[in-house]
Coordinates of C-alpha atoms in Angstrom, one line a residue:
Chain A
M1 CA 8.9 6.4 -36.3
S2 CA 10.9 9.4 -37.2
G3 CA 12.8 11.4 -34.6
Q4 CA 10.2 14.2 -34.4
H5 CA 7.7 11.8 -32.8
P6 CA 6.4 14.0 -29.9
S7 CA 3.9 11.6 -28.2
T8 CA 5.3 12.0 -24.7
A9 CA 5.5 15.7 -24.7
H10 CA 2.9 15.9 -21.9
A11 CA 3.6 15.7 -18.2
T12 CA 2.3 12.3 -17.2
P13 CA 2.8 11.2 -13.5
S14 CA 4.9 8.1 -12.9
F15 CA 2.1 6.4 -10.9
P16 CA -1.5 6.2 -12.0
W17 CA -3.0 7.8 -8.9
Q18 CA -6.1 9.0 -10.7
Y19 CA -6.9 5.5 -11.9
V20 CA -6.1 3.8 -8.5
I21 CA -8.3 6.3 -6.6
G22 CA -11.0 5.8 -9.2
F23 CA -10.8 2.0 -8.8
I24 CA -11.0 2.1 -5.0
L25 CA -14.0 4.5 -5.2
S26 CA -15.7 2.2 -7.6
L27 CA -15.1 -0.8 -5.3
V28 CA -16.5 1.1 -2.3
L29 CA -19.5 2.3 -4.3
T30 CA -20.2 -1.4 -5.2
V31 CA -19.7 -2.9 -1.7
I32 CA -21.9 -0.3 0.0
P33 CA -25.1 -1.1 -2.0
L34 CA -24.4 -4.9 -1.8
W35 CA -24.0 -4.7 2.0
L36 CA -27.2 -2.5 2.3
V37 CA -29.3 -5.0 0.3
L38 CA -27.9 -8.2 1.8
D39 CA -28.1 -7.0 5.4
H40 CA -31.6 -5.6 5.1
V41 CA -30.6 -2.6 7.3
W42 CA -32.9 -0.1 5.6
K43 CA -36.6 -0.1 4.6
P44 CA -37.3 -0.6 0.9
T45 CA -37.8 3.0 -0.2
P46 CA -34.6 4.5 1.4
L47 CA -32.8 1.3 0.3
V48 CA -33.7 1.9 -3.4
I49 CA -32.8 5.6 -3.2
G50 CA -29.5 4.7 -1.4
I51 CA -28.4 2.1 -4.0
L52 CA -29.4 4.2 -6.9
L53 CA -27.4 7.1 -5.4
C54 CA -24.3 4.8 -5.3
A55 CA -24.9 3.9 -9.0
V56 CA -25.1 7.6 -10.0
L57 CA -21.9 8.4 -8.1
Q58 CA -20.3 5.5 -9.9
I59 CA -21.1 7.2 -13.2
F60 CA -19.1 10.2 -12.0
V61 CA -16.2 8.1 -10.9
Q62 CA -16.0 6.4 -14.4
L63 CA -16.5 9.7 -16.3
F64 CA -14.0 11.9 -14.3
M65 CA -11.4 9.4 -13.2
F66 CA -11.2 7.1 -16.2
M67 CA -12.9 8.6 -19.3
H68 CA -11.2 12.1 -19.4
F69 CA -14.7 13.5 -19.5
T70 CA -13.7 17.1 -19.0
H71 CA -10.5 17.0 -21.0
G72 CA -10.7 18.8 -24.3
D73 CA -8.4 17.9 -27.3
G74 CA -5.7 20.0 -25.7
N75 CA -6.9 23.2 -27.5
G76 CA -10.7 23.7 -27.6
P77 CA -13.4 23.1 -25.0
A78 CA -14.6 19.6 -23.9
Y79 CA -17.6 19.5 -26.3
Q80 CA -18.4 16.0 -25.1
T81 CA -19.9 17.4 -21.8
V82 CA -22.7 18.9 -23.8
I83 CA -23.2 15.9 -26.0
L84 CA -23.4 13.4 -23.1
S85 CA -25.6 15.8 -21.1
I86 CA -28.2 15.6 -23.9
G87 CA -27.9 11.7 -23.8
F88 CA -28.5 11.8 -20.0
F89 CA -31.4 14.2 -20.4
F90 CA -33.1 11.8 -22.9
A91 CA -32.3 8.8 -20.7
I92 CA -33.9 10.4 -17.6
I93 CA -37.0 11.5 -19.6
F94 CA -37.5 8.0 -21.2
I95 CA -37.1 6.1 -17.9
G96 CA -38.9 8.6 -15.7
A97 CA -41.8 9.1 -18.1
S98 CA -42.2 5.4 -18.7
I99 CA -42.4 4.7 -15.0
W100 CA -44.8 7.6 -14.5
I101 CA -47.1 6.6 -17.4
M102 CA -47.2 2.9 -16.3
S103 CA -47.8 3.7 -12.7
F104 CA -51.4 4.6 -13.5
G105 CA -52.4 1.0 -14.1
Y106 CA -50.6 -1.8 -12.2
Q107 CA -50.8 -4.5 -14.9
V108 CA -50.5 -4.3 -18.6
Q109 CA -53.5 -6.0 -20.2
Chain B
M1 CA -5.4 24.2 -41.4
T2 CA -1.7 24.1 -42.3
T3 CA -1.1 24.1 -46.0
T4 CA 1.0 21.1 -46.9
A5 CA 3.0 22.6 -49.8
H6 CA 5.6 19.8 -49.6
A7 CA 5.2 16.1 -50.3
P8 CA 1.6 15.5 -51.3
A9 CA 2.5 11.9 -51.8
E10 CA 2.5 11.4 -48.0
N11 CA -1.2 11.0 -48.0
H12 CA -1.5 7.2 -48.0
H13 CA -2.3 5.6 -44.6
G14 CA -0.4 3.0 -42.7
A15 CA 2.7 3.4 -44.7
G16 CA 4.8 4.5 -41.8
H17 CA 4.5 8.3 -41.9
I18 CA 1.6 9.9 -40.1
H19 CA 0.9 13.6 -40.6
V20 CA 0.8 15.2 -37.2
D21 CA -1.4 18.3 -37.1
Y22 CA -0.9 19.2 -33.4
P23 CA 2.4 17.9 -31.9
D24 CA 1.9 19.5 -28.5
R25 CA -1.5 17.8 -27.8
P26 CA -1.9 14.4 -26.1
V27 CA -1.0 11.7 -28.5
E28 CA -4.5 10.6 -29.3
Y29 CA -5.5 14.1 -30.3
Q30 CA -2.4 14.9 -32.4
T31 CA -4.2 14.5 -35.8
E32 CA -7.3 16.5 -36.7
D33 CA -8.8 13.2 -37.8
G34 CA -8.2 11.6 -34.4
A35 CA -9.7 14.5 -32.5
L36 CA -12.8 14.4 -34.6
K37 CA -13.1 10.6 -34.2
I38 CA -12.9 10.9 -30.4
L39 CA -15.6 13.6 -30.4
G40 CA -17.7 11.4 -32.8
F41 CA -17.3 8.5 -30.4
W42 CA -18.8 10.6 -27.6
V43 CA -21.8 11.2 -29.9
F44 CA -22.1 7.4 -30.3
L45 CA -21.9 6.9 -26.6
A46 CA -24.7 9.4 -26.1
T47 CA -26.9 7.4 -28.6
D48 CA -25.9 4.1 -27.0
L49 CA -27.0 5.6 -23.7
I50 CA -30.4 6.3 -25.2
L51 CA -30.6 2.7 -26.5
F52 CA -29.9 1.3 -23.0
S53 CA -32.3 3.8 -21.4
C54 CA -35.1 2.5 -23.6
L55 CA -34.3 -1.1 -22.6
F56 CA -34.1 -0.1 -18.9
A57 CA -37.5 1.7 -19.1
T58 CA -39.0 -1.4 -20.6
F59 CA -37.4 -3.6 -17.9
I60 CA -38.5 -1.4 -15.1
V61 CA -42.1 -1.4 -16.4
L62 CA -42.2 -5.1 -16.9
R63 CA -40.1 -6.4 -14.0
S64 CA -43.2 -7.3 -11.9
H65 CA -44.9 -9.1 -14.8
V66 CA -43.6 -12.6 -14.1
D67 CA -46.8 -14.4 -15.2
G68 CA -46.7 -16.9 -12.4
G69 CA -43.2 -17.9 -13.5
P70 CA -39.9 -17.6 -11.8
T71 CA -39.0 -14.2 -10.2
G72 CA -35.6 -12.5 -10.0
K73 CA -35.3 -13.4 -6.4
E74 CA -35.6 -17.1 -7.3
L75 CA -33.4 -16.9 -10.3
F76 CA -30.5 -14.6 -9.5
D77 CA -27.4 -16.2 -8.0
I78 CA -25.8 -13.6 -5.7
P79 CA -22.2 -14.8 -5.8
S80 CA -22.4 -15.1 -9.6
F81 CA -23.6 -11.6 -10.3
V82 CA -21.3 -10.1 -7.6
A83 CA -18.3 -11.8 -9.3
E84 CA -19.4 -10.5 -12.7
T85 CA -19.6 -7.0 -11.2
F86 CA -16.1 -7.1 -9.6
I87 CA -14.6 -8.6 -12.8
L88 CA -16.0 -5.8 -14.9
L89 CA -15.0 -3.1 -12.5
T90 CA -11.5 -4.4 -12.4
S91 CA -11.3 -4.6 -16.2
S92 CA -12.4 -1.0 -16.4
F93 CA -9.5 -0.1 -14.2
T94 CA -6.9 -2.2 -16.2
G95 CA -8.2 -0.6 -19.4
G96 CA -7.6 2.8 -17.8
L97 CA -4.1 1.7 -16.9
A98 CA -3.6 0.9 -20.6
T99 CA -4.5 4.5 -21.5
F100 CA -2.2 5.7 -18.7
E101 CA 0.8 3.7 -20.1
M102 CA 0.0 4.8 -23.6
H103 CA 0.5 8.4 -22.5
R104 CA 3.9 7.3 -21.2
D105 CA 4.7 5.7 -24.6
K106 CA 5.2 2.2 -23.0
R107 CA 4.0 0.0 -25.8
N108 CA 4.5 -3.4 -24.1
R109 CA 2.7 -2.3 -20.9
V110 CA -0.3 -1.0 -23.0
V111 CA -0.4 -4.4 -24.7
G112 CA -0.1 -6.2 -21.4
W113 CA -2.9 -4.2 -19.7
L114 CA -5.2 -4.6 -22.8
I115 CA -4.6 -8.4 -22.7
V116 CA -5.6 -8.4 -19.0
T117 CA -8.7 -6.4 -19.8
V118 CA -9.6 -8.8 -22.6
L119 CA -9.2 -11.8 -20.4
L120 CA -11.3 -10.2 -17.6
G121 CA -13.9 -9.4 -20.3
L122 CA -13.9 -13.1 -21.5
S123 CA -14.4 -14.4 -17.9
F124 CA -17.3 -11.9 -17.5
V125 CA -19.0 -13.1 -20.7
G126 CA -18.3 -16.7 -19.7
L127 CA -20.0 -16.2 -16.3
E128 CA -23.0 -14.5 -18.0
V129 CA -23.4 -17.3 -20.6
K130 CA -23.3 -19.8 -17.7
E131 CA -25.9 -17.8 -15.9
F132 CA -28.2 -17.7 -19.0
V133 CA -27.8 -21.4 -19.7
H134 CA -28.6 -22.2 -16.1
M135 CA -31.7 -20.1 -16.2
A136 CA -32.9 -21.6 -19.5
M137 CA -32.4 -25.1 -18.1
D138 CA -34.7 -24.2 -15.3
G139 CA -37.4 -23.1 -17.7
A140 CA -36.7 -19.4 -17.4
T141 CA -36.4 -18.6 -21.1
L142 CA -37.0 -15.5 -23.1
Q143 CA -40.6 -16.6 -23.9
R144 CA -41.6 -17.4 -20.3
S145 CA -42.8 -14.0 -19.1
A146 CA -42.6 -10.3 -19.9
F147 CA -40.1 -10.0 -17.1
L148 CA -37.8 -12.5 -18.6
S149 CA -38.2 -11.1 -22.2
A150 CA -37.1 -7.7 -20.8
F151 CA -34.4 -9.2 -18.7
F152 CA -32.7 -11.2 -21.5
T153 CA -33.0 -8.3 -23.9
L154 CA -31.5 -5.8 -21.5
V155 CA -28.7 -8.0 -20.1
G156 CA -28.1 -9.7 -23.4
T157 CA -27.6 -6.4 -25.2
H158 CA -25.0 -5.4 -22.7
G159 CA -23.3 -8.9 -23.1
C160 CA -23.3 -8.4 -26.9
H161 CA -21.6 -5.0 -26.4
V162 CA -18.9 -6.6 -24.1
S163 CA -18.4 -9.4 -26.6
L164 CA -17.9 -6.9 -29.4
G165 CA -15.5 -4.9 -27.2
I166 CA -13.4 -8.1 -26.7
L167 CA -13.1 -8.6 -30.5
W168 CA -12.4 -4.9 -31.1
M169 CA -9.8 -4.7 -28.3
T170 CA -8.1 -7.9 -29.6
G171 CA -7.8 -6.2 -33.0
I172 CA -6.2 -3.1 -31.5
I173 CA -3.7 -5.3 -29.5
I174 CA -2.6 -6.8 -32.9
Q175 CA -2.2 -3.3 -34.4
L176 CA -0.2 -2.1 -31.4
V177 CA 2.2 -5.1 -31.7
R178 CA 2.6 -4.4 -35.4
F179 CA 2.8 -0.6 -35.5
G180 CA 3.6 0.5 -32.0
I181 CA 2.1 3.7 -30.3
N182 CA 1.5 6.4 -32.9
P183 CA -1.3 9.0 -33.1
I184 CA -3.5 6.5 -35.0
T185 CA -3.1 3.5 -32.7
A186 CA -3.2 5.8 -29.7
R187 CA -6.6 7.2 -30.8
K188 CA -7.9 3.6 -31.2
V189 CA -6.7 2.6 -27.7
F190 CA -8.3 5.7 -26.3
I191 CA -11.6 5.1 -28.0
V192 CA -11.9 1.4 -27.2
N193 CA -11.3 2.2 -23.5
M194 CA -14.0 4.9 -23.6
Y195 CA -16.3 2.2 -24.9
W196 CA -15.2 -0.2 -22.2
H197 CA -15.6 2.3 -19.3
F198 CA -19.1 3.1 -20.7
L199 CA -20.1 -0.5 -20.6
D200 CA -18.9 -0.6 -17.0
V201 CA -21.3 2.3 -16.2
V202 CA -24.2 0.4 -17.9
W203 CA -23.3 -2.7 -15.9
V204 CA -23.4 -0.8 -12.6
F205 CA -27.0 0.0 -13.4
L206 CA -27.8 -3.6 -14.4
F207 CA -26.2 -4.6 -11.1
T208 CA -28.3 -2.1 -9.2
V209 CA -31.7 -2.1 -11.0
V210 CA -31.9 -5.7 -12.3
Y211 CA -29.9 -7.8 -9.8
L212 CA -29.9 -6.0 -6.4
M213 CA -33.4 -4.7 -6.7
G214 CA -34.3 -8.2 -8.0
V215 CA -33.1 -10.0 -4.9
M216 CA -34.3 -7.3 -2.4

């Protein structure tokens, strides 16, 4: 490359704290639901809510600690927050509405 | 935006010179093309999220329809899917470390972490193939019940994504070795890692909804 190659112009820390903290959080958020399920400490309904909550928190860990979700291109806003929000909106509607519709009859004939 | 009055012959790609539009941005965003491709990849991830949400909806609706056949509780091997989960979580972290070292312009470390990520990905796919073969040998095939059709489609689609990611990442490792870190290879490293982290998120939901709720 030529001498004007400016790729390290940005302040990058010397230790990847953000990634290490993200990794530890992701491990904790995996061990907790595993322990809750294997030890049968909670009743089914709170158990399902608890492990789903851990999974949702895991989305935030990956998006914010690993995927640079709120980082723009260094100039403009982070348009991907809008794009992915639409994706999540449709995902919630598809899954929620499917469960809701199918809950009216227990078995598909 | 900037008018390139000089050297119009610089336009061919891969020839060593890359036109940098924004030198003070992070390396993967330094070309207009790179910034657009990263944004475009977020659009792809949103659509892939919708694909997986349809398969999840199908699975959740059909998970109790075992047709007298094997249930998740009988089929799922806890140590096996727990190992798959920790392998994929770790590979998401090592992929992130590759992005981190890319921002520090350390080519060899980026290559090293990407190789670790690919190897973890291969061991994940290996465990999954072993699990599928084991299930099929016990008669739990795609045709056996609606539950198993939905299970193999959902988990198999994720496995195909991971397999594709392994091939893709291998190709990028070769390009890094040949061309080093520049705005084009950096953008590719950044995007393949976005894909990899996304697949980790999808797996967390497979782990929770398919496996943990299956053995409850």
